[in-house]
């Protein structure tokens, strides 16, 4: 044992490590001092005595009415990094204390080079201890008359901002906002008792709304309580009054024994984007920085339970129609998005979330009661083209083209194998619509030929069908694959001759491929305008008519009309107008 030695601790290096790796910023020293003071007053049984802070930018002084420390205690605890009285189950350690690591006081060195602790424990002489960031400590007799402790930190030149009165006031208010012990900064109380969890009478609800406004920046649509008794956790969930950002992680507020820990990732499930939660727990363990919570088994129990409680509130809306309506008015899309990931929500979405259908807006459950199969269009374009025509044929169609809807429908169907479901693309129409009789087809033979030529600049096929409503002259079917192929060939033709290796490679691949499916213009032979096509002797006139029908079909599908197509259509319509004028002039001269 002769060469046994103690570690020599380089305190400055240790503080550097704490400052850069443990804490998020130097301001945490306020919390650490407050926490020690609150712990000491809790042990002394004087939780209601005020803790007084004075700050003037050069010094910060914090005085408590706690148990205080004797010279022996100070020597054991403050001079030893990592020593804490709060871990000893047989000493004055108690679950009501917050500290445990024995490093909190060191955080004072993040803002000052010298910490002075003047203290007196019941039945002991007063004592003054000073510690310097160079590792030097000393102790002398004090003069303090009352039991308790006063800590003074002298600001280091570069850290004065952290001791400025406003900064200290803000930090103290934030950390102790929920704590019943009065905290005074330069004489003013900064934590006038939020009382979120108290008696329902006595303005508790108003305090909750005010808290939500201050901390989360909104007036809640609704508030509900959450609690996890095994972790001594109480909380309130605030429902957001506007749609949320589904991608950004929601920020919540967690307190342990009344002191702010901060936002704790993983405590509230990420899918619960529509609430902000504040909780205070006695059983959860803060991490050493006190800016997070240790992910132990209890943490997992709490996280699961909070998720279940939020979900139970959501599904409970099933029985609260007025609130449900207000909630869904802002969160329906988000809840549909969740359904694909939370099987427990599928029933709610199925029964209460409204989808656009070609027989009116309704929940899927209602739609299913009417049609056995959930036919849905996965894009808004498809839905627009298909909705009326399928409705005319008694086929129900759901618009699943908005974000998340297809995934929600698929999840609902996957959860119940007895449900029937069919995604419908525009090409479905070709099989669903009646092929005209052989005679009609023969009659239109020449007209179809002319029509193909007329729309060939638009890379489009022409097909005949007979369908209701007869007011629809033509439908433009543009399934995604055809659309992509068309976009690509246009892009390649525009960039032909450009020395871009990637485009050249693309065009080489395309050359080798079979002709892609093309968009189709479906002419409705029951439409009076289309019915006139075979009777027109002049191919130019017939072609102009077809292009006019094409333009109508395009508008119907709400496609944007490209420049080349637009000028073709203009010339077709001009031609028709010229002809109409000529007919009228000829008719007048006759
Ligand atoms: N204001 C105070 N009054 C009485 N005792 C105190 C006071 N401040 C510190 N102590 C004593 O000094 C010990 C060390 O304090 P320190 O802040 O370094 O760590 P801690 O509070 O025990 O744990 P943690 O690192 O988790 O904060 C405490 O355990 C406590 O016994």
Coordinates of C-alpha atoms and ligand atoms in Angstrom, one line a residue:
X1 CA 0.0 0.0 0.0
X2 CA 3.0 2.2 0.2
X3 CA 2.6 3.6 -3.3
X4 CA -1.2 4.0 -3.0
X5 CA -2.3 7.6 -3.9
X6 CA -5.4 9.5 -4.3
X7 CA -6.5 11.0 -7.6
X8 CA -5.3 14.5 -8.1
X9 CA -8.3 16.3 -9.6
X10 CA -7.7 19.2 -11.9
X11 CA -10.8 21.1 -11.0
X12 CA -10.7 23.5 -14.0
X13 CA -10.6 20.5 -16.4
X14 CA -13.5 18.9 -14.6
X15 CA -15.5 22.0 -14.7
X16 CA -14.8 22.3 -18.4
X17 CA -16.1 18.8 -18.9
X18 CA -19.2 19.6 -16.9
X19 CA -19.8 22.8 -18.8
X20 CA -19.4 21.4 -22.2
X21 CA -20.7 17.9 -21.8
X22 CA -23.1 17.7 -18.9
X23 CA -25.0 21.0 -19.0
X24 CA -26.6 22.8 -21.9
X25 CA -25.5 26.2 -20.6
X26 CA -24.0 28.0 -17.6
X27 CA -27.5 29.2 -16.5
X28 CA -28.0 25.8 -14.8
X29 CA -26.1 27.1 -11.8
X30 CA -29.2 28.9 -10.7
X31 CA -31.2 25.7 -10.7
X32 CA -28.5 23.8 -8.9
X33 CA -28.3 26.4 -6.1
X34 CA -32.1 26.6 -5.9
X35 CA -32.4 22.8 -5.7
X36 CA -29.9 22.6 -2.9
X37 CA -31.8 25.3 -1.0
X38 CA -35.2 23.7 -1.6
X39 CA -33.8 20.3 -0.5
X40 CA -32.3 21.8 2.6
X41 CA -35.6 23.5 3.5
X42 CA -37.5 20.3 2.8
X43 CA -35.3 18.4 5.2
X44 CA -35.7 21.2 7.8
X45 CA -39.5 21.0 7.5
X46 CA -39.6 24.7 6.3
X47 CA -40.7 24.4 2.7
X48 CA -42.7 27.6 2.8
X49 CA -39.9 29.9 3.9
X50 CA -38.8 32.1 1.0
X51 CA -35.5 31.5 -0.7
X52 CA -33.9 34.9 -1.4
X53 CA -31.6 35.6 -4.3
X54 CA -29.9 38.9 -4.9
X55 CA -28.1 39.5 -8.2
X56 CA -26.4 42.6 -9.5
X57 CA -24.3 41.3 -12.4
X58 CA -21.1 40.9 -10.3
X59 CA -22.3 38.7 -7.5
X60 CA -25.2 36.4 -7.0
X61 CA -26.2 35.5 -3.4
X62 CA -28.7 32.9 -2.5
X63 CA -29.9 32.5 1.0
X64 CA -32.1 29.7 2.4
X65 CA -33.7 28.7 5.7
X66 CA -32.7 25.0 5.4
X67 CA -30.9 22.6 7.7
X68 CA -27.5 24.2 7.1
X69 CA -24.2 22.5 7.5
X70 CA -21.7 22.0 10.3
X71 CA -18.0 22.3 9.7
X72 CA -17.8 18.5 9.6
X73 CA -20.6 18.2 7.1
X74 CA -19.0 20.8 4.9
X75 CA -15.6 19.1 5.0
X76 CA -17.2 15.8 4.1
X77 CA -19.5 17.1 1.4
X78 CA -18.3 20.3 -0.3
X79 CA -14.7 19.4 -0.4
X80 CA -15.4 16.1 -1.9
X81 CA -16.5 16.0 -5.5
X82 CA -19.3 13.4 -5.8
X83 CA -20.2 13.4 -2.1
X84 CA -23.9 13.9 -1.4
X85 CA -25.9 13.6 1.7
X86 CA -29.0 12.8 -0.3
X87 CA -28.2 9.3 -1.2
X88 CA -27.9 8.0 2.4
X89 CA -31.1 6.2 3.3
X90 CA -30.2 6.4 7.0
X91 CA -29.1 10.0 7.1
X92 CA -31.4 12.9 6.2
X93 CA -31.8 11.6 2.7
X94 CA -35.4 11.4 1.7
X95 CA -37.3 10.9 -1.5
X96 CA -38.5 14.5 -1.2
X97 CA -35.0 15.7 -2.0
X98 CA -33.9 16.2 -5.6
X99 CA -30.1 16.1 -5.6
X100 CA -28.1 12.9 -5.5
X101 CA -24.9 13.2 -7.5
X102 CA -22.9 15.5 -5.3
X103 CA -21.7 17.6 -8.2
X104 CA -24.4 20.3 -8.4
X105 CA -22.5 23.0 -6.5
X106 CA -19.6 22.7 -8.9
X107 CA -21.9 24.3 -11.6
X108 CA -21.3 27.6 -9.8
X109 CA -17.8 27.5 -11.3
X110 CA -19.3 27.7 -14.7
X111 CA -19.9 31.4 -14.0
X112 CA -17.5 32.3 -11.2
X113 CA -14.0 31.4 -9.9
X114 CA -14.9 31.6 -6.3
X115 CA -17.9 30.2 -4.3
X116 CA -18.4 31.1 -0.7
X117 CA -20.8 29.1 1.5
X118 CA -21.8 30.5 4.8
X119 CA -23.8 28.1 6.8
X120 CA -25.0 27.1 10.2
X121 CA -26.6 23.8 11.2
X122 CA -28.8 23.5 14.3
X123 CA -26.6 22.9 17.4
X124 CA -23.4 23.8 15.5
X125 CA -21.1 26.8 15.2
X126 CA -21.5 28.9 12.0
X127 CA -18.9 28.3 9.4
X128 CA -17.7 29.8 6.1
X129 CA -16.3 27.7 3.3
X130 CA -14.7 29.0 0.2
X131 CA -13.8 27.0 -2.9
X132 CA -11.8 28.2 -5.9
X133 CA -11.8 26.9 -9.4
X134 CA -8.1 26.2 -9.0
X135 CA -9.0 23.5 -6.5
X136 CA -8.1 25.5 -3.4
X137 CA -10.6 25.2 -0.5
X138 CA -10.6 26.8 2.9
X139 CA -12.8 27.0 5.9
X140 CA -13.1 29.5 8.7
X141 CA -15.5 30.3 11.5
X142 CA -18.6 32.2 10.5
X143 CA -20.9 34.7 12.2
X144 CA -24.3 33.6 11.0
X145 CA -26.9 33.6 13.7
X146 CA -29.7 31.6 12.1
X147 CA -29.8 28.1 10.8
X148 CA -29.5 27.9 7.0
X149 CA -27.1 28.6 4.2
X150 CA -26.0 31.5 2.1
X151 CA -24.1 30.9 -1.1
X152 CA -22.3 33.7 -2.9
X153 CA -20.7 33.4 -6.3
X154 CA -18.5 36.2 -7.7
X155 CA -18.8 36.5 -11.4
X156 CA -15.9 35.7 -13.7
X157 CA -15.3 38.5 -16.1
X158 CA -16.6 36.7 -19.1
X159 CA -19.7 35.3 -17.3
X160 CA -21.2 38.5 -15.9
X161 CA -24.2 38.2 -18.2
X162 CA -25.3 35.0 -16.3
X163 CA -25.5 37.0 -13.0
X164 CA -27.5 39.9 -14.4
X165 CA -30.7 40.5 -12.5
X166 CA -33.0 39.9 -15.4
X167 CA -31.3 36.7 -16.5
X168 CA -31.3 35.3 -12.9
X169 CA -35.0 36.3 -12.5
X170 CA -35.9 34.5 -15.8
X171 CA -34.0 31.4 -14.9
X172 CA -35.3 31.2 -11.4
X173 CA -38.9 31.7 -12.6
X174 CA -38.5 29.0 -15.2
X175 CA -37.0 26.4 -12.9
X176 CA -39.3 26.9 -10.0
X177 CA -42.5 28.0 -11.8
X178 CA -44.3 25.0 -10.4
X179 CA -42.7 24.8 -7.0
X180 CA -44.7 25.9 -3.9
X181 CA -41.6 27.3 -2.1
X182 CA -41.5 31.1 -2.7
X183 CA -38.4 32.3 -4.6
X184 CA -37.6 36.0 -4.4
X185 CA -35.1 37.7 -6.8
X186 CA -34.0 41.1 -5.6
X187 CA -37.1 41.2 -3.4
X188 CA -39.8 40.2 -5.9
X189 CA -41.4 36.8 -5.9
X190 CA -40.7 35.1 -9.3
X191 CA -42.9 31.9 -8.9
X192 CA -46.3 32.9 -7.7
X193 CA -47.5 29.3 -7.3
X194 CA -48.9 27.9 -10.6
X195 CA -51.1 25.3 -8.8
X196 CA -51.8 23.2 -11.9
X197 CA -52.7 20.1 -9.9
X198 CA -54.5 21.6 -7.0
X199 CA -58.1 21.7 -6.0
X200 CA -60.4 22.3 -9.0
X201 CA -62.0 25.2 -7.2
X202 CA -59.6 28.1 -6.8
X203 CA -58.9 29.0 -10.4
X204 CA -57.0 25.8 -11.3
X205 CA -58.4 25.7 -14.8
X206 CA -57.6 29.3 -15.4
X207 CA -54.0 28.6 -14.2
X208 CA -53.8 25.7 -16.6
X209 CA -54.9 27.8 -19.5
X210 CA -52.5 30.6 -18.6
X211 CA -49.6 28.0 -18.3
X212 CA -50.4 26.6 -21.7
X213 CA -50.5 30.1 -23.2
X214 CA -47.2 31.1 -21.6
X215 CA -45.3 27.8 -22.1
X216 CA -46.7 26.5 -25.3
X217 CA -48.1 29.6 -27.0
X218 CA -51.7 28.6 -27.5
X219 CA -55.1 28.5 -25.9
X220 CA -56.0 24.9 -25.7
X221 CA -58.9 23.5 -27.5
X222 CA -59.4 21.1 -24.6
X223 CA -57.4 20.0 -21.5
X224 CA -57.4 16.6 -19.9
X225 CA -55.5 15.1 -17.0
X226 CA -53.0 12.3 -17.1
X227 CA -51.5 10.5 -14.2
X228 CA -49.2 7.6 -13.5
X229 CA -49.5 6.8 -9.8
X230 CA -46.6 4.4 -9.7
X231 CA -44.3 7.3 -10.7
X232 CA -46.0 9.8 -8.5
X233 CA -46.8 11.6 -11.8
X234 CA -49.6 14.1 -12.4
X235 CA -50.0 16.0 -15.6
X236 CA -52.2 17.9 -17.9
X237 CA -52.4 17.4 -21.7
X238 CA -53.4 20.5 -23.7
X239 CA -55.0 19.9 -27.1
X240 CA -53.7 22.2 -29.8
X241 CA -56.3 24.4 -31.4
X242 CA -54.6 24.4 -34.8
X243 CA -53.2 21.7 -37.0
X244 CA -49.7 20.7 -36.0
X245 CA -46.5 20.1 -37.7
X246 CA -46.4 16.4 -38.1
X247 CA -42.7 16.3 -38.8
X248 CA -41.3 18.5 -36.0
X249 CA -41.1 16.9 -32.6
X250 CA -43.6 18.3 -30.1
X251 CA -42.0 19.9 -27.1
X252 CA -43.4 19.1 -23.7
X253 CA -42.5 20.2 -20.1
X254 CA -41.4 17.8 -17.4
X255 CA -40.9 18.6 -13.8
X256 CA -39.4 16.4 -11.1
X257 CA -40.6 17.2 -7.6
X258 CA -41.7 20.6 -8.8
X259 CA -38.4 21.7 -10.5
X260 CA -38.2 22.0 -14.2
X261 CA -36.2 19.3 -16.0
X262 CA -37.3 20.5 -19.4
X263 CA -38.4 18.8 -22.5
X264 CA -37.9 15.1 -22.2
X265 CA -37.7 13.2 -25.6
X266 CA -39.5 9.9 -25.5
X267 CA -41.7 10.7 -22.5
X268 CA -44.8 11.5 -24.6
X269 CA -45.1 9.5 -27.8
X270 CA -44.2 11.3 -31.0
X271 CA -47.5 10.4 -32.7
X272 CA -49.4 12.5 -30.1
X273 CA -48.5 15.6 -32.1
X274 CA -51.9 17.2 -31.3
X275 CA -51.1 17.7 -27.6
X276 CA -48.5 19.4 -25.4
X277 CA -48.1 17.8 -22.0
X278 CA -46.9 19.2 -18.7
X279 CA -46.1 16.6 -16.0
X280 CA -44.6 16.7 -12.5
X281 CA -43.3 13.4 -11.1
X282 CA -41.8 12.4 -7.8
X283 CA -40.7 9.0 -8.9
X284 CA -38.7 9.7 -12.1
X285 CA -35.0 10.1 -11.8
X286 CA -33.4 13.2 -13.3
X287 CA -30.1 12.7 -15.1
X288 CA -27.0 14.3 -13.5
X289 CA -27.5 17.4 -15.6
X290 CA -31.1 17.5 -14.4
X291 CA -31.9 18.3 -18.0
X292 CA -33.2 14.9 -18.8
X293 CA -34.7 11.8 -17.1
X294 CA -33.0 8.5 -16.7
X295 CA -34.5 5.9 -19.2
X296 CA -35.1 3.2 -16.6
X297 CA -38.0 0.7 -16.4
X298 CA -40.2 3.2 -14.7
X299 CA -39.6 5.7 -17.5
X300 CA -40.8 3.1 -20.0
X301 CA -43.9 2.4 -17.9
X302 CA -44.7 6.2 -17.7
X303 CA -44.1 6.7 -21.5
X304 CA -46.4 3.7 -22.3
X305 CA -49.0 4.9 -19.9
X306 CA -49.1 8.4 -21.2
X307 CA -49.4 7.1 -24.7
X308 CA -52.4 4.9 -23.6
X309 CA -54.1 7.8 -21.8
X310 CA -53.8 10.2 -24.8
X311 CA -55.1 7.5 -27.1
X312 CA -58.0 6.7 -24.7
X313 CA -58.9 10.4 -24.7
X314 CA -58.8 10.4 -28.5
X315 CA -61.0 7.3 -28.9
X316 CA -63.3 8.6 -26.2
X317 CA -64.2 11.5 -28.5
X318 CA -66.3 8.9 -30.2
X319 CA -68.9 9.5 -27.5
X320 CA -68.5 13.4 -27.5
X321 CA -69.8 14.5 -30.9
X322 CA -69.5 18.3 -30.3
X323 CA -65.9 18.2 -29.2
X324 CA -65.0 15.5 -31.8
X325 CA -66.2 17.8 -34.5
X326 CA -64.1 20.7 -33.2
X327 CA -61.1 18.4 -32.9
X328 CA -61.4 16.8 -36.3
X329 CA -62.0 20.2 -37.9
X330 CA -58.3 20.9 -37.2
X331 CA -56.7 17.5 -36.7
X332 CA -58.5 15.1 -39.1
X333 CA -55.6 14.8 -41.6
X334 CA -53.1 14.3 -38.8
X335 CA -55.2 11.6 -37.2
X336 CA -55.7 9.8 -40.5
X337 CA -51.9 9.9 -40.8
X338 CA -51.5 8.3 -37.4
X339 CA -54.0 5.5 -38.2
X340 CA -51.4 3.8 -40.4
X341 CA -49.0 3.5 -37.4
X342 CA -51.4 3.1 -34.5
X343 CA -53.7 0.1 -35.1
X344 CA -55.6 1.2 -31.9
X345 CA -56.8 4.3 -33.7
X346 CA -58.1 2.5 -36.8
X347 CA -61.6 2.0 -35.4
X348 CA -61.9 5.7 -34.6
X349 CA -60.7 6.8 -38.0
X350 CA -63.0 4.3 -39.7
X351 CA -66.1 5.5 -37.8
X352 CA -65.4 9.2 -37.4
X353 CA -63.0 10.6 -39.9
X354 CA -64.7 11.8 -43.0
X355 CA -63.5 11.0 -46.5
X356 CA -64.6 12.6 -49.8
X357 CA -66.6 10.1 -51.8
X358 CA -68.5 10.4 -55.1
X359 CA -71.8 10.0 -53.1
X360 CA -71.0 12.7 -50.6
X361 CA -68.5 13.1 -47.7
X362 CA -68.8 10.3 -45.1
X363 CA -66.8 8.0 -42.8
X364 CA -65.5 4.8 -44.4
X365 CA -67.7 2.7 -42.0
X366 CA -70.8 4.4 -43.6
X367 CA -69.4 4.0 -47.1
X368 CA -68.9 0.3 -46.5
X369 CA -72.5 -0.1 -45.2
X370 CA -73.6 1.1 -48.6
X371 CA -71.0 -0.5 -51.0
X372 CA -69.4 -3.8 -50.2
X373 CA -66.1 -2.8 -51.7
X374 CA -64.0 0.2 -50.7
X375 CA -63.0 1.4 -54.2
X376 CA -60.6 4.3 -53.9
X377 CA -58.6 6.6 -56.2
X378 CA -55.1 7.1 -54.9
X379 CA -54.7 10.5 -56.7
X380 CA -56.8 13.6 -56.8
X381 CA -56.5 13.7 -60.6
X382 CA -57.8 10.1 -60.9
X383 CA -60.7 10.9 -58.5
X384 CA -61.7 14.0 -60.5
X385 CA -61.8 12.0 -63.7
X386 CA -63.6 9.0 -62.2
X387 CA -66.0 10.4 -59.6
X388 CA -69.0 11.5 -61.6
X389 CA -68.8 8.8 -64.2
X390 CA -68.6 6.0 -61.6
X391 CA -71.4 7.6 -59.5
X392 CA -73.5 7.6 -62.7
X393 CA -73.0 3.9 -62.8
X394 CA -73.8 3.3 -59.1
X395 CA -70.2 2.6 -58.3
X396 CA -69.0 4.2 -55.0
X397 CA -65.5 5.8 -55.1
X398 CA -63.5 7.3 -52.2
X399 CA -61.0 10.1 -52.8
X400 CA -57.8 8.8 -51.1
X401 CA -55.7 11.3 -53.0
X402 CA -54.9 13.6 -50.0
X403 CA -51.8 13.0 -48.0
X404 CA -52.0 9.9 -45.7
X405 CA -55.5 8.8 -46.9
X406 CA -54.4 5.8 -49.0
X407 CA -52.2 4.6 -46.1
X408 CA -55.1 5.0 -43.7
X409 CA -57.5 3.0 -45.9
X410 CA -55.0 0.3 -46.5
X411 CA -54.4 0.0 -42.7
X412 CA -58.1 -0.2 -42.0
X413 CA -58.6 -2.9 -44.6
X414 CA -55.5 -4.8 -43.5
X415 CA -56.8 -4.9 -40.0
X416 CA -60.1 -6.6 -41.1
X417 CA -59.6 -9.4 -43.6
X418 CA -63.4 -9.5 -44.3
X419 CA -63.3 -6.0 -45.9
X420 CA -63.0 -5.7 -49.6
X421 CA -61.0 -3.0 -51.1
X422 CA -59.8 -2.0 -54.6
X423 CA -57.6 0.8 -55.7
X424 CA -59.0 2.3 -58.9
X425 CA -56.9 3.9 -61.6
X426 CA -58.3 5.7 -64.6
X427 CA -57.7 2.7 -66.8
X428 CA -60.4 1.0 -64.7
X429 CA -62.9 3.2 -66.6
X430 CA -62.0 1.6 -69.9
X431 CA -63.1 -1.8 -68.5
X432 CA -66.1 -0.4 -66.6
X433 CA -67.6 1.6 -69.4
X434 CA -69.7 0.0 -72.1
X435 CA -68.0 -0.6 -75.4
X436 CA -70.4 0.7 -78.1
X437 CA -72.0 -1.9 -80.4
X438 CA -70.2 -3.2 -83.5
X439 CA -72.5 -1.1 -85.7
X440 CA -71.7 2.1 -83.8
X441 CA -68.0 1.3 -83.8
X442 CA -68.2 0.8 -87.6
X443 CA -70.0 4.1 -88.0
X444 CA -67.3 5.9 -86.1
X445 CA -64.4 4.2 -87.9
X446 CA -63.5 7.2 -90.0
X447 CA -64.1 9.6 -87.2
X448 CA -61.8 7.8 -84.9
X449 CA -59.1 7.9 -87.5
X450 CA -59.5 11.6 -87.9
X451 CA -59.6 12.0 -84.1
X452 CA -56.3 10.1 -83.7
X453 CA -54.6 12.4 -86.1
X454 CA -56.0 15.4 -84.4
X455 CA -54.7 14.6 -81.0
X456 CA -51.4 12.9 -82.1
X457 CA -49.4 16.1 -81.2
X458 CA -50.5 15.4 -77.6
X459 CA -49.2 11.8 -77.6
X460 CA -52.7 10.6 -77.0
X461 CA -54.8 7.5 -77.9
X462 CA -58.4 7.7 -78.9
X463 CA -61.0 5.2 -77.6
X464 CA -64.8 4.9 -77.9
X465 CA -67.2 4.2 -75.1
X466 CA -70.9 4.8 -74.3
X467 CA -71.6 6.1 -70.9
X468 CA -73.7 8.4 -68.7
X469 CA -73.8 11.3 -68.2
X470 CA -74.2 12.1 -71.9
X471 CA -73.2 15.7 -71.2
X472 CA -69.6 14.5 -70.9
X473 CA -68.1 14.5 -74.4
X474 CA -64.7 13.1 -73.5
X475 CA -62.6 11.8 -70.7
X476 CA -58.8 12.1 -70.7
X477 CA -57.3 9.1 -69.0
X478 CA -53.8 9.7 -67.9
X479 CA -52.5 6.9 -65.6
X480 CA -49.3 7.8 -63.9
X481 CA -47.2 5.4 -66.0
X482 CA -48.5 7.0 -69.2
X483 CA -48.0 10.5 -67.7
X484 CA -44.5 9.8 -66.6
X485 CA -43.6 8.3 -70.0
X486 CA -45.1 11.3 -71.7
X487 CA -43.3 13.8 -69.5
X488 CA -40.1 11.9 -70.1
X489 CA -40.4 11.9 -73.9
X490 CA -41.2 15.6 -73.8
X491 CA -38.2 16.3 -71.6
X492 CA -35.9 14.2 -74.0
X493 CA -37.2 15.9 -77.0
X494 CA -36.7 19.4 -75.5
X495 CA -33.1 18.5 -74.5
X496 CA -32.2 16.6 -77.7
X497 CA -28.7 17.3 -78.8
X498 CA -27.5 18.6 -75.4
X499 CA -24.2 17.1 -74.3
X500 CA -25.5 15.7 -71.1
X501 CA -24.4 12.2 -70.4
X502 CA -27.2 11.4 -68.1
X503 CA -29.9 12.4 -70.5
X504 CA -28.1 10.6 -73.3
X505 CA -28.1 7.4 -71.2
X506 CA -31.8 7.9 -70.5
X507 CA -32.7 8.3 -74.1
X508 CA -30.6 5.2 -75.0
X509 CA -32.7 3.2 -72.5
X510 CA -35.9 4.6 -73.9
X511 CA -34.9 3.7 -77.4
X512 CA -34.6 0.1 -76.4
X513 CA -38.0 0.0 -74.7
X514 CA -41.4 -0.9 -75.9
X515 CA -43.7 2.0 -76.6
X516 CA -45.1 3.2 -73.2
X517 CA -48.8 3.3 -72.4
X518 CA -50.2 6.6 -73.7
X519 CA -52.9 8.7 -72.3
X520 CA -56.3 8.0 -73.8
X521 CA -59.0 10.4 -74.9
X522 CA -62.3 8.4 -74.4
X523 CA -65.0 9.8 -76.7
X524 CA -68.5 9.3 -75.3
X525 CA -70.7 8.3 -78.3
X526 CA -73.9 9.2 -76.4
X527 CA -72.8 12.8 -76.3
X528 CA -74.5 14.9 -79.0
X529 CA -71.3 16.7 -80.1
X530 CA -69.4 13.4 -80.4
X531 CA -72.4 11.9 -82.2
X532 CA -72.0 14.5 -84.9
X533 CA -68.4 13.5 -85.7
X534 CA -69.2 10.8 -88.2
X535 CA -71.5 13.1 -90.1
X536 CA -68.9 15.8 -90.7
X537 CA -67.5 15.5 -94.2
X538 CA -64.7 17.9 -93.6
X539 CA -61.8 16.3 -91.8
X540 CA -60.4 19.7 -90.8
X541 CA -63.6 20.6 -89.1
X542 CA -63.8 17.2 -87.5
X543 CA -60.3 17.5 -86.2
X544 CA -61.0 20.9 -84.7
X545 CA -64.0 19.5 -83.0
X546 CA -61.9 16.7 -81.5
X547 CA -59.4 19.1 -80.2
X548 CA -62.1 21.2 -78.6
X549 CA -63.4 18.0 -76.9
X550 CA -59.8 17.2 -75.9
X551 CA -59.5 20.6 -74.3
X552 CA -62.7 20.1 -72.4
X553 CA -61.6 16.7 -71.2
X554 CA -58.4 18.3 -70.0
X555 CA -60.2 21.0 -68.0
X556 CA -62.4 18.3 -66.6
X557 CA -59.4 16.4 -65.4
X558 CA -58.0 19.8 -64.1
X559 CA -54.8 19.2 -65.9
X560 CA -52.7 22.2 -66.7
X561 CA -52.7 22.8 -70.4
X562 CA -49.1 22.9 -71.8
X563 CA -48.1 25.8 -74.1
X564 CA -47.9 23.7 -77.3
X565 CA -51.2 22.0 -76.6
X566 CA -52.8 25.4 -75.8
X567 CA -51.8 26.9 -79.1
X568 CA -53.1 23.8 -81.0
X569 CA -56.4 24.2 -79.2
X570 CA -56.5 27.9 -79.9
X571 CA -56.1 27.3 -83.6
X572 CA -58.8 24.6 -83.4
X573 CA -61.3 26.9 -81.7
X574 CA -60.4 29.7 -84.1
X575 CA -61.1 27.4 -87.0
X576 CA -64.5 26.4 -85.6
X577 CA -65.3 30.1 -85.0
X578 CA -64.3 31.0 -88.6
X579 CA -66.4 28.2 -89.9
X580 CA -69.4 29.2 -87.8
X581 CA -69.0 32.8 -89.1
X582 CA -68.7 31.6 -92.7
X583 CA -71.8 29.4 -92.3
X584 CA -73.7 32.4 -91.0
X585 CA -72.5 34.7 -93.8
X586 CA -73.2 32.1 -96.4
X587 CA -76.6 31.4 -94.8
X588 CA -77.4 35.2 -94.9
X589 CA -76.4 35.6 -98.5
X590 CA -78.5 32.7 -99.6
Ligands
LIG1 N1 -27.9 25.0 0.7 C1 -27.5 23.9 1.3 N2 -28.0 23.6 2.6 C2 -27.6 22.4 3.2 N3 -26.8 21.5 2.6 C3 -26.3 21.8 1.4 C4 -26.6 23.0 0.7 N4 -26.0 22.9 -0.5 C5 -25.3 21.8 -0.6 N5 -25.5 21.1 0.6 C6 -24.9 19.7 0.9 O1 -23.8 19.5 0.0 C7 -24.0 18.3 -0.7 C8 -23.4 18.4 -2.1 O2 -24.1 19.4 -2.8 P1 -24.2 19.3 -4.4 O3 -25.1 20.4 -4.9 O4 -22.8 19.3 -4.9 O5 -24.8 17.9 -4.7 P2 -26.2 17.2 -4.4 O6 -27.2 18.2 -4.3 O7 -26.1 16.2 -3.3 O8 -26.4 16.3 -5.7 P3 -26.6 16.8 -7.2 O9 -25.2 16.8 -7.8 O10 -27.5 15.8 -7.8 O11 -27.1 18.2 -7.2 C9 -25.5 18.0 -0.7 O12 -25.8 16.7 -0.7 C10 -25.9 18.6 0.6 O13 -25.8 17.7 1.7

